Amino acid sequence: MSDRALGFQYGTLAQQRETATLGMWAFLATEVLFFGALIAAYLNYRIWFGQEFIAAASLTKVVLGTANTAVLLTSSACMAMAVTTFDAGSKRAPVLWLSATGLLGLVFIVIKATEWWLEYQEHLVPALNFDLARHGGVAEIFFVFYFCATGLHALHLLIGISLVTWLAVRIGSGRLQPGGSTTRLIGLYWHFVDIVWIFLFPLIYLAGRNA
Amino acid sequence: MHAPREQTYLSATVDIRSWLLTTDHKRIALLYFAGITFFFFIGGIAATLIRFELITPGPTLGSPDFYNRLFTMHGIIMVWFFLIPSIPTTMGNFILPMMIGARDLAFPRLNLASWYLYMSGGLITIAALLLGGLDTGWTFYEPYSTFYATGYVILAVFGIFVAGFSSILTGLNFIVTVHKLRAPGMTWYRLPVFVWSTYATSIILVLATPVLAMTLLMLLAERVLHVGIFSPQLGGDPILFQHMFWFYSHPAVYIMILPSMGVISEVVPVFSSKPLFGYYFVVWCSIAIAAIGFLVWGHHMFVAGQSLYASLAFSFLSYLVAVPSAIKVFNWIATMHEGWIRFDAPMLYAFGFIGLFTIGGLTGLMLAALAVDVHVTDTYFVVAHFHYIMVGGAVMGFFAGLHYWWPKISGRLYPDYWARFAAILAFFGFNLTFFPQFILGYLGMPRRYQSYPPEFQIWHVLSSAGASILAVGYALPIFYFAWSILRGPRASANPWGATGLEWTTRSPPPPENFAKTPTVVRPPYQYDRGKPCMQAGDVR
Amino acid sequence: MSVATIWRCWLALMLLLAATTASAFAPLGSLNIVISLGIACAKALIVLLFFMELRASRALVRAFAAAGFFWLLIMIVLTGADYWHRTDAKAPIDQIY
C-alpha cells in the first residue's frame, strides 16, 4: 500500500483523500461562477442586443471550433483512461494516456492560435485592428467576449497541460503510487476545463449560422 | 518569563521565518490581525480627513478632486481590506478549528497562501493610493471608471483582484474544514453558532467573489483596451456592469455582517448565563441570510435604469432577507430574558451591536421600498444606513469578539473598566457621528459631495464631532491591549466561565490545540440558568 | 469507471457534438439556442457523471458540484429579468405630461 504522508490534522488517509476531493470540487464551483459571470454577461447582451449580437457570432470559424471541441472531448476520455489505468496499478498505461491528454490539449491550443491569427487577418481583434465601420460596435463587444472567454479558457488549459505533464513525470518515475487522490483531482480539473468549453462552444460558434 | 511545562503556539518557535512561513492557523490569524489593523488605520485616516473636510460647507482641506479620492480610498480600504477579512481571517482562523475540536484547518499551506495574497493585494492598492489614488468611488461605476477617470484605477483594481483570491481560498478552507475535520461527537447541531455563521460566510466568499474577479477583469479589459464593453460608445450597457458588480457586492455585505452575528451569538449566552434561545432558528437563519442575500442585489440599482419588473422583484426579495436577521435579533433578546447578565466589555459591545444593527436593518427596509428609495438614494440616508450596519454592527461585533477571545489568544487579561469605558465611548461617538446623517439624507444632502448648502452644516458638524469621539473609542483598545500583553494578569483556560471546546485548552493554546482530540457529548451553551456556572479562574 | 464506459461516453459526446453543430445550420429560430444549450447540458452531464465520477460519489460531493451551477442559474435568471423587460415605454410618472 502507499506510504504517503498523513497531515497532522487528519485522522485517517481516507479522511485526507475525501477532504482533498471536497476541496477540489469547491474550487471548481468558484471557477463555475468565474466563467459563469462572463457567460451571464454574454447572455444578457444576447437578449438585449438581439440579432446584431447573434450575427457577429457567424464571423467565428465553426469548422475549427467544432474540431477543437472534438479534440477536447477526446482529451477528457484520455484523462479518464489515465485515471482508470492508474487505479488498476499500471504505470506505463497512465503515462501514455496522460501524454495523449496533454498532446490533445496542445493541439487545441494550436488550433485556437490559428483561429486567432485568422481573426487578426480579418480585422476582428478589438483594440488592435477591429473594423468598426464594417461590423459595428455590437460586433466588437461580441469579439471582446470571444477573446476574453477563449483567452481565459486557453490559460486554464495551459495550466492543465502543465499539471498533466507533471503528473505523467511523477507516475513514470515511480514517485507517485496509487491510493491517493492526486491523479483524480488533476482529472477533475481537466474535465472542468472541458466543460467550460462545452458551454462556450455553442454560445460562440453556433449562433447566427442560419441567417 | 515563567517557564511553562508545555509550549504555547506563541513560544514554540520565535524566529521571523517561523512566523512568515507558519502553517499554524493561530499564527496566521495573528498575521492577518496585523494586516487588518494596519488597513483599518489607513481607512480611518481617510475617514478622519473626510469628516474634517465636511465641517465647512465649502472646501476645507483641498479640492473636490481630492475629496473624491479620499472617499474612494476610504471605501476601498474599509470594504475589501478591513471589513471583509476582519472576523473570518482573525477569529475564524484562530477559533474555528478549536471550536470544532480540530488541530488545524483542512489546508494549512493554502491558509498561508491566502495571507500572502491578501497582503500583496493590499500593498498594491496602497501603492495606487500613495501614487495619487483614484476618484471613482469604491463602486467603480462605468463608463466613468474606464473612460473618464484619471488616477490609478488599473493598479487599485488589480490589488483588489489579487486580494479576492485570498477571500476565495479562505472560504474554501473553512467550508471543507467544517465538513471534514469535526471532532468525534461534534455533529452539526452541536456546533457553536459562530461556526455556522462562518460556514454561511464562506459559502458567500466562495460563490460571490469569483464574479467580482470576472467583473474587475472586464473593467480592466475595458480600461486597458479602450473598448467599451459596458459603455454607450459601442452600444454597451453600463447597467450590466452594475449587475455584475452588485451580484458580488451585495452578498459581500453579508460576508461582513454574518461573522459578527456569529460572535454575538457566542457572547450573549455566556454573559447571560443562559443557553442560546432558538438555536435551530439562529443557525438556519445564518444560512438563509447567505442564500437570500444573493437574490437582492438589484436594490442598489433601483434608479439606475433597470427594468421596473426587476426592481419589483428585488424590492420584494430585499424585504424577505430582513426576516432571518430579525429572527436572530429576537433570539438574542430572548436569550437575555431572565438571564443573569454580566456587563463585561464583550457584552457591552453586543448590546451596542443589537441596538445599532436593528436601526441599520430597519432603515434598510425603508430603502428597499421603491418609492422611498427614489427620494433618498445616493443621499446620506444610505451612508448612515450602511454605516449603522457595518460600523455599528460589524465593527462592534469585531470588538466584541476581540474582547471575548483576547484572553484565549494572548493568554492575558485586559483592564475591564477601561474596556467598558471604550465600548460606551464608541457607542456614543458612533451615534453622534451617524444619526445626524439620517437627517441629512432625508433633507436631501447627496453623498460624495464635498461642498453643500450652508443649512446642512449643523448636521455635518455634529457628525464630525461624533467622529472624533468614536476615534478615541477605537484608539483606547490599542493602549490597554498593549498594556495587557506587557503587564496584564495571566488568563486561565476559561476566564469567562464559558462552554465551548476552545475554552477547554490552555490560554494561549498549545501549537496542536488539544493534547488529545476531544469527544463531544452535549450541545453548546449548556449554562445553568440564572447562576454563574463557573468562577473566573477555574480550570477543568 | 470501466474502459468500456469511457469509450461509450466518448462516442455519445461525439454524436452530440455532430448533432449540435448540424442543428445550428437548421433554420429553427429561437429554438436553435435552446437545442444547442440543451445538448451542451447533456454533454456536460456525461462528463460530470461519468468522467468526473459524480454518479458514484456521495451526496455531499454532488451538492458541492451542483452548488456552483445552481448559483450561476440564479445570476442568469435574475439579471435576465432585467434584460427581458427593458422597454422603451415611459414610466407612469413620465407619461403624465
PDB file of C-alpha atoms in Angstrom, chain B residues 277-479:
ATOM      1  CA  PHE B 277     -32.660  30.767  22.648  1.00  0.00           C
ATOM      2  CA  GLY B 278     -33.808  29.093  19.475  1.00  0.00           C
ATOM      3  CA  TYR B 279     -30.527  27.522  18.375  1.00  0.00           C
ATOM      4  CA  TYR B 280     -32.041  25.868  15.310  1.00  0.00           C
ATOM      5  CA  PHE B 281     -33.638  29.114  14.174  1.00  0.00           C
ATOM      6  CA  VAL B 282     -30.429  31.046  14.621  1.00  0.00           C
ATOM      7  CA  VAL B 283     -28.267  28.616  12.667  1.00  0.00           C
ATOM      8  CA  TRP B 284     -30.685  28.178   9.798  1.00  0.00           C
ATOM      9  CA  CYS B 285     -31.232  31.911   9.650  1.00  0.00           C
ATOM     10  CA  SER B 286     -27.495  32.304   9.045  1.00  0.00           C
ATOM     11  CA  ILE B 287     -27.799  30.004   6.051  1.00  0.00           C
ATOM     12  CA  ALA B 288     -30.959  31.787   4.928  1.00  0.00           C
ATOM     13  CA  ILE B 289     -29.279  35.182   5.075  1.00  0.00           C
ATOM     14  CA  ALA B 290     -26.429  33.870   2.962  1.00  0.00           C
ATOM     15  CA  ALA B 291     -28.775  32.314   0.414  1.00  0.00           C
ATOM     16  CA  ILE B 292     -31.371  35.078   0.126  1.00  0.00           C
ATOM     17  CA  GLY B 293     -28.590  37.646   0.192  1.00  0.00           C
ATOM     18  CA  PHE B 294     -27.687  36.512  -3.317  1.00  0.00           C
ATOM     19  CA  LEU B 295     -31.117  37.489  -4.604  1.00  0.00           C
ATOM     20  CA  VAL B 296     -31.332  41.143  -3.672  1.00  0.00           C
ATOM     21  CA  TRP B 297     -28.512  42.955  -5.406  1.00  0.00           C
ATOM     22  CA  GLY B 298     -30.755  44.987  -7.684  1.00  0.00           C
ATOM     23  CA  HIS B 299     -31.823  47.147  -4.779  1.00  0.00           C
ATOM     24  CA  HIS B 300     -28.636  49.114  -5.385  1.00  0.00           C
ATOM     25  CA  MET B 301     -29.901  49.883  -8.872  1.00  0.00           C
ATOM     26  CA  PHE B 302     -33.488  50.985  -8.421  1.00  0.00           C
ATOM     27  CA  VAL B 303     -32.865  54.351 -10.098  1.00  0.00           C
ATOM     28  CA  ALA B 304     -30.053  53.210 -12.363  1.00  0.00           C
ATOM     29  CA  GLY B 305     -32.259  52.201 -15.259  1.00  0.00           C
ATOM     30  CA  GLN B 306     -33.037  48.554 -14.730  1.00  0.00           C
ATOM     31  CA  SER B 307     -36.488  47.416 -15.700  1.00  0.00           C
ATOM     32  CA  LEU B 308     -39.336  48.105 -13.309  1.00  0.00           C
ATOM     33  CA  TYR B 309     -40.192  44.417 -13.067  1.00  0.00           C
ATOM     34  CA  ALA B 310     -36.684  43.561 -11.967  1.00  0.00           C
ATOM     35  CA  SER B 311     -36.873  46.372  -9.411  1.00  0.00           C
ATOM     36  CA  LEU B 312     -40.134  44.978  -8.060  1.00  0.00           C
ATOM     37  CA  ALA B 313     -38.619  41.534  -7.708  1.00  0.00           C
ATOM     38  CA  PHE B 314     -35.556  42.876  -5.937  1.00  0.00           C
ATOM     39  CA  SER B 315     -37.596  45.052  -3.621  1.00  0.00           C
ATOM     40  CA  PHE B 316     -39.716  42.118  -2.526  1.00  0.00           C
ATOM     41  CA  LEU B 317     -36.672  39.895  -2.032  1.00  0.00           C
ATOM     42  CA  SER B 318     -34.958  42.621   0.000  1.00  0.00           C
ATOM     43  CA  TYR B 319     -37.871  42.606   2.412  1.00  0.00           C
ATOM     44  CA  LEU B 320     -37.546  38.849   2.608  1.00  0.00           C
ATOM     45  CA  VAL B 321     -33.882  38.938   3.541  1.00  0.00           C
ATOM     46  CA  ALA B 322     -34.609  41.076   6.582  1.00  0.00           C
ATOM     47  CA  VAL B 323     -36.701  38.335   8.144  1.00  0.00           C
ATOM     48  CA  PRO B 324     -33.913  35.948   9.175  1.00  0.00           C
ATOM     49  CA  SER B 325     -31.910  38.855  10.570  1.00  0.00           C
ATOM     50  CA  ALA B 326     -34.851  39.941  12.653  1.00  0.00           C
ATOM     51  CA  ILE B 327     -35.385  36.399  13.890  1.00  0.00           C
ATOM     52  CA  LYS B 328     -31.813  36.396  15.138  1.00  0.00           C
ATOM     53  CA  VAL B 329     -32.306  39.677  16.996  1.00  0.00           C
ATOM     54  CA  PHE B 330     -35.392  38.297  18.713  1.00  0.00           C
ATOM     55  CA  ASN B 331     -33.499  35.180  19.689  1.00  0.00           C
ATOM     56  CA  TRP B 332     -30.634  37.144  21.212  1.00  0.00           C
ATOM     57  CA  ILE B 333     -33.046  39.190  23.251  1.00  0.00           C
ATOM     58  CA  ALA B 334     -34.928  36.091  24.322  1.00  0.00           C
ATOM     59  CA  THR B 335     -31.609  34.635  25.413  1.00  0.00           C
ATOM     60  CA  MET B 336     -31.043  37.599  27.684  1.00  0.00           C
ATOM     61  CA  HIS B 337     -34.535  37.468  29.117  1.00  0.00           C
ATOM     62  CA  GLU B 338     -34.410  36.192  32.714  1.00  0.00           C
ATOM     63  CA  GLY B 339     -30.719  35.630  32.336  1.00  0.00           C
ATOM     64  CA  TRP B 340     -28.044  36.663  34.807  1.00  0.00           C
ATOM     65  CA  ILE B 341     -26.414  39.473  32.816  1.00  0.00           C
ATOM     66  CA  ARG B 342     -22.766  40.381  33.257  1.00  0.00           C
ATOM     67  CA  PHE B 343     -21.826  43.739  31.795  1.00  0.00           C
ATOM     68  CA  ASP B 344     -18.315  42.916  30.759  1.00  0.00           C
ATOM     69  CA  ALA B 345     -16.879  44.637  27.700  1.00  0.00           C
ATOM     70  CA  PRO B 346     -17.832  41.895  25.212  1.00  0.00           C
ATOM     71  CA  MET B 347     -21.431  42.110  26.376  1.00  0.00           C
ATOM     72  CA  LEU B 348     -21.465  45.896  26.117  1.00  0.00           C
ATOM     73  CA  TYR B 349     -20.322  45.625  22.521  1.00  0.00           C
ATOM     74  CA  ALA B 350     -23.004  43.002  21.965  1.00  0.00           C
ATOM     75  CA  PHE B 351     -25.655  45.346  23.325  1.00  0.00           C
ATOM     76  CA  GLY B 352     -24.345  48.026  21.014  1.00  0.00           C
ATOM     77  CA  PHE B 353     -24.491  45.626  18.093  1.00  0.00           C
ATOM     78  CA  ILE B 354     -28.065  44.572  18.722  1.00  0.00           C
ATOM     79  CA  GLY B 355     -29.376  48.121  19.019  1.00  0.00           C
ATOM     80  CA  LEU B 356     -27.405  49.629  16.169  1.00  0.00           C
ATOM     81  CA  PHE B 357     -27.869  46.695  13.823  1.00  0.00           C
ATOM     82  CA  THR B 358     -31.610  46.927  14.390  1.00  0.00           C
ATOM     83  CA  ILE B 359     -31.636  50.584  13.431  1.00  0.00           C
ATOM     84  CA  GLY B 360     -29.462  49.892  10.418  1.00  0.00           C
ATOM     85  CA  GLY B 361     -31.625  46.980   9.387  1.00  0.00           C
ATOM     86  CA  LEU B 362     -34.880  48.885   9.699  1.00  0.00           C
ATOM     87  CA  THR B 363     -33.527  51.759   7.647  1.00  0.00           C
ATOM     88  CA  GLY B 364     -32.507  49.169   5.098  1.00  0.00           C
ATOM     89  CA  LEU B 365     -36.146  48.188   4.822  1.00  0.00           C
ATOM     90  CA  MET B 366     -37.016  51.810   4.239  1.00  0.00           C
ATOM     91  CA  LEU B 367     -34.502  51.855   1.413  1.00  0.00           C
ATOM     92  CA  ALA B 368     -35.954  48.649  -0.010  1.00  0.00           C
ATOM     93  CA  ALA B 369     -39.232  50.429  -0.606  1.00  0.00           C
ATOM     94  CA  LEU B 370     -39.047  51.655  -4.191  1.00  0.00           C
ATOM     95  CA  ALA B 371     -40.816  54.936  -3.626  1.00  0.00           C
ATOM     96  CA  VAL B 372     -38.709  55.892  -0.610  1.00  0.00           C
ATOM     97  CA  ASP B 373     -35.520  54.861  -2.351  1.00  0.00           C
ATOM     98  CA  VAL B 374     -36.187  57.185  -5.254  1.00  0.00           C
ATOM     99  CA  HIS B 375     -36.127  60.024  -2.740  1.00  0.00           C
ATOM    100  CA  VAL B 376     -33.150  59.074  -0.573  1.00  0.00           C
ATOM    101  CA  THR B 377     -30.932  57.089  -2.915  1.00  0.00           C
ATOM    102  CA  ASP B 378     -27.408  58.464  -3.177  1.00  0.00           C
ATOM    103  CA  THR B 379     -28.012  60.660  -0.159  1.00  0.00           C
ATOM    104  CA  TYR B 380     -26.579  60.494   3.320  1.00  0.00           C
ATOM    105  CA  PHE B 381     -29.535  58.358   4.340  1.00  0.00           C
ATOM    106  CA  VAL B 382     -27.870  55.464   2.545  1.00  0.00           C
ATOM    107  CA  VAL B 383     -24.495  56.363   4.018  1.00  0.00           C
ATOM    108  CA  ALA B 384     -25.969  56.352   7.511  1.00  0.00           C
ATOM    109  CA  HIS B 385     -27.790  53.065   6.872  1.00  0.00           C
ATOM    110  CA  PHE B 386     -24.747  51.133   5.815  1.00  0.00           C
ATOM    111  CA  HIS B 387     -22.525  52.624   8.488  1.00  0.00           C
ATOM    112  CA  TYR B 388     -25.051  51.575  11.127  1.00  0.00           C
ATOM    113  CA  ILE B 389     -24.784  48.035   9.815  1.00  0.00           C
ATOM    114  CA  MET B 390     -21.113  47.936   9.055  1.00  0.00           C
ATOM    115  CA  VAL B 391     -19.726  50.002  11.888  1.00  0.00           C
ATOM    116  CA  GLY B 392     -22.487  49.839  14.481  1.00  0.00           C
ATOM    117  CA  GLY B 393     -22.978  46.214  13.554  1.00  0.00           C
ATOM    118  CA  ALA B 394     -19.960  44.511  12.070  1.00  0.00           C
ATOM    119  CA  VAL B 395     -17.215  46.513  13.792  1.00  0.00           C
ATOM    120  CA  MET B 396     -18.944  46.314  17.161  1.00  0.00           C
ATOM    121  CA  GLY B 397     -19.169  42.576  16.655  1.00  0.00           C
ATOM    122  CA  PHE B 398     -15.496  42.512  15.816  1.00  0.00           C
ATOM    123  CA  PHE B 399     -14.641  44.327  19.034  1.00  0.00           C
ATOM    124  CA  ALA B 400     -16.971  42.080  20.992  1.00  0.00           C
ATOM    125  CA  GLY B 401     -15.161  39.026  19.679  1.00  0.00           C
ATOM    126  CA  LEU B 402     -11.799  40.628  20.191  1.00  0.00           C
ATOM    127  CA  HIS B 403     -12.524  41.333  23.836  1.00  0.00           C
ATOM    128  CA  TYR B 404     -14.148  37.951  24.367  1.00  0.00           C
ATOM    129  CA  TRP B 405     -11.346  35.848  22.901  1.00  0.00           C
ATOM    130  CA  TRP B 406      -8.424  38.096  23.800  1.00  0.00           C
ATOM    131  CA  PRO B 407      -7.569  36.086  26.925  1.00  0.00           C
ATOM    132  CA  LYS B 408      -7.543  32.899  24.874  1.00  0.00           C
ATOM    133  CA  ILE B 409      -5.412  34.360  22.090  1.00  0.00           C
ATOM    134  CA  SER B 410      -2.920  36.297  24.180  1.00  0.00           C
ATOM    135  CA  GLY B 411      -3.073  34.468  27.481  1.00  0.00           C
ATOM    136  CA  ARG B 412      -3.571  37.777  29.270  1.00  0.00           C
ATOM    137  CA  LEU B 413      -6.450  39.702  30.749  1.00  0.00           C
ATOM    138  CA  TYR B 414      -7.110  43.341  29.934  1.00  0.00           C
ATOM    139  CA  PRO B 415      -8.326  46.003  32.350  1.00  0.00           C
ATOM    140  CA  ASP B 416     -12.057  45.619  32.350  1.00  0.00           C
ATOM    141  CA  TYR B 417     -13.064  49.156  33.294  1.00  0.00           C
ATOM    142  CA  TRP B 418     -11.063  50.745  30.508  1.00  0.00           C
ATOM    143  CA  ALA B 419     -12.583  48.275  28.069  1.00  0.00           C
ATOM    144  CA  ARG B 420     -16.114  49.080  29.184  1.00  0.00           C
ATOM    145  CA  PHE B 421     -15.364  52.777  29.003  1.00  0.00           C
ATOM    146  CA  ALA B 422     -14.074  52.405  25.442  1.00  0.00           C
ATOM    147  CA  ALA B 423     -17.189  50.453  24.456  1.00  0.00           C
ATOM    148  CA  ILE B 424     -19.531  53.085  25.837  1.00  0.00           C
ATOM    149  CA  LEU B 425     -17.499  55.897  24.334  1.00  0.00           C
ATOM    150  CA  ALA B 426     -17.545  54.218  20.945  1.00  0.00           C
ATOM    151  CA  PHE B 427     -21.299  53.734  21.202  1.00  0.00           C
ATOM    152  CA  PHE B 428     -21.954  57.381  21.905  1.00  0.00           C
ATOM    153  CA  GLY B 429     -19.419  58.571  19.383  1.00  0.00           C
ATOM    154  CA  PHE B 430     -20.894  56.314  16.741  1.00  0.00           C
ATOM    155  CA  ASN B 431     -24.427  57.535  17.225  1.00  0.00           C
ATOM    156  CA  LEU B 432     -23.386  61.171  17.255  1.00  0.00           C
ATOM    157  CA  THR B 433     -21.477  60.570  14.017  1.00  0.00           C
ATOM    158  CA  PHE B 434     -24.097  58.734  12.056  1.00  0.00           C
ATOM    159  CA  PHE B 435     -27.536  59.600  13.341  1.00  0.00           C
ATOM    160  CA  PRO B 436     -27.328  63.175  12.035  1.00  0.00           C
ATOM    161  CA  GLN B 437     -26.556  61.607   8.660  1.00  0.00           C
ATOM    162  CA  PHE B 438     -30.030  60.068   8.523  1.00  0.00           C
ATOM    163  CA  ILE B 439     -31.414  63.544   8.912  1.00  0.00           C
ATOM    164  CA  LEU B 440     -29.003  64.943   6.355  1.00  0.00           C
ATOM    165  CA  GLY B 441     -30.059  62.320   3.840  1.00  0.00           C
ATOM    166  CA  TYR B 442     -33.719  62.855   4.462  1.00  0.00           C
ATOM    167  CA  LEU B 443     -33.229  66.586   3.974  1.00  0.00           C
ATOM    168  CA  GLY B 444     -31.561  65.885   0.651  1.00  0.00           C
ATOM    169  CA  MET B 445     -27.799  66.086   1.183  1.00  0.00           C
ATOM    170  CA  PRO B 446     -26.216  63.956  -1.547  1.00  0.00           C
ATOM    171  CA  ARG B 447     -23.381  61.597  -0.767  1.00  0.00           C
ATOM    172  CA  ARG B 448     -19.888  62.001  -2.157  1.00  0.00           C
ATOM    173  CA  TYR B 449     -20.228  65.786  -2.279  1.00  0.00           C
ATOM    174  CA  GLN B 450     -17.511  67.960  -0.872  1.00  0.00           C
ATOM    175  CA  SER B 451     -19.489  71.192  -0.890  1.00  0.00           C
ATOM    176  CA  TYR B 452     -23.004  71.612   0.373  1.00  0.00           C
ATOM    177  CA  PRO B 453     -25.528  74.334   1.148  1.00  0.00           C
ATOM    178  CA  PRO B 454     -24.926  76.066   4.487  1.00  0.00           C
ATOM    179  CA  GLU B 455     -28.188  74.836   6.034  1.00  0.00           C
ATOM    180  CA  PHE B 456     -26.702  71.345   6.249  1.00  0.00           C
ATOM    181  CA  GLN B 457     -23.660  72.446   8.179  1.00  0.00           C
ATOM    182  CA  ILE B 458     -25.010  71.934  11.684  1.00  0.00           C
ATOM    183  CA  TRP B 459     -25.595  68.234  10.993  1.00  0.00           C
ATOM    184  CA  HIS B 460     -22.153  67.799   9.482  1.00  0.00           C
ATOM    185  CA  VAL B 461     -20.533  69.493  12.473  1.00  0.00           C
ATOM    186  CA  LEU B 462     -22.388  67.182  14.851  1.00  0.00           C
ATOM    187  CA  SER B 463     -21.329  64.225  12.756  1.00  0.00           C
ATOM    188  CA  SER B 464     -17.697  65.262  12.723  1.00  0.00           C
ATOM    189  CA  ALA B 465     -17.752  65.861  16.477  1.00  0.00           C
ATOM    190  CA  GLY B 466     -19.087  62.373  16.928  1.00  0.00           C
ATOM    191  CA  ALA B 467     -16.350  61.023  14.711  1.00  0.00           C
ATOM    192  CA  SER B 468     -13.692  62.444  16.987  1.00  0.00           C
ATOM    193  CA  ILE B 469     -15.281  60.707  19.973  1.00  0.00           C
ATOM    194  CA  LEU B 470     -15.577  57.476  18.013  1.00  0.00           C
ATOM    195  CA  ALA B 471     -11.915  57.714  17.118  1.00  0.00           C
ATOM    196  CA  VAL B 472     -10.979  57.849  20.795  1.00  0.00           C
ATOM    197  CA  GLY B 473     -13.213  54.881  21.480  1.00  0.00           C
ATOM    198  CA  TYR B 474     -11.393  52.916  18.795  1.00  0.00           C
ATOM    199  CA  ALA B 475      -7.943  54.080  19.837  1.00  0.00           C
ATOM    200  CA  LEU B 476      -8.272  53.152  23.509  1.00  0.00           C
ATOM    201  CA  PRO B 477      -8.102  49.383  22.934  1.00  0.00           C
ATOM    202  CA  ILE B 478      -4.666  49.802  21.360  1.00  0.00           C
ATOM    203  CA  PHE B 479      -3.389  51.068  24.659  1.00  0.00           C
TER     204      PHE B 479
END
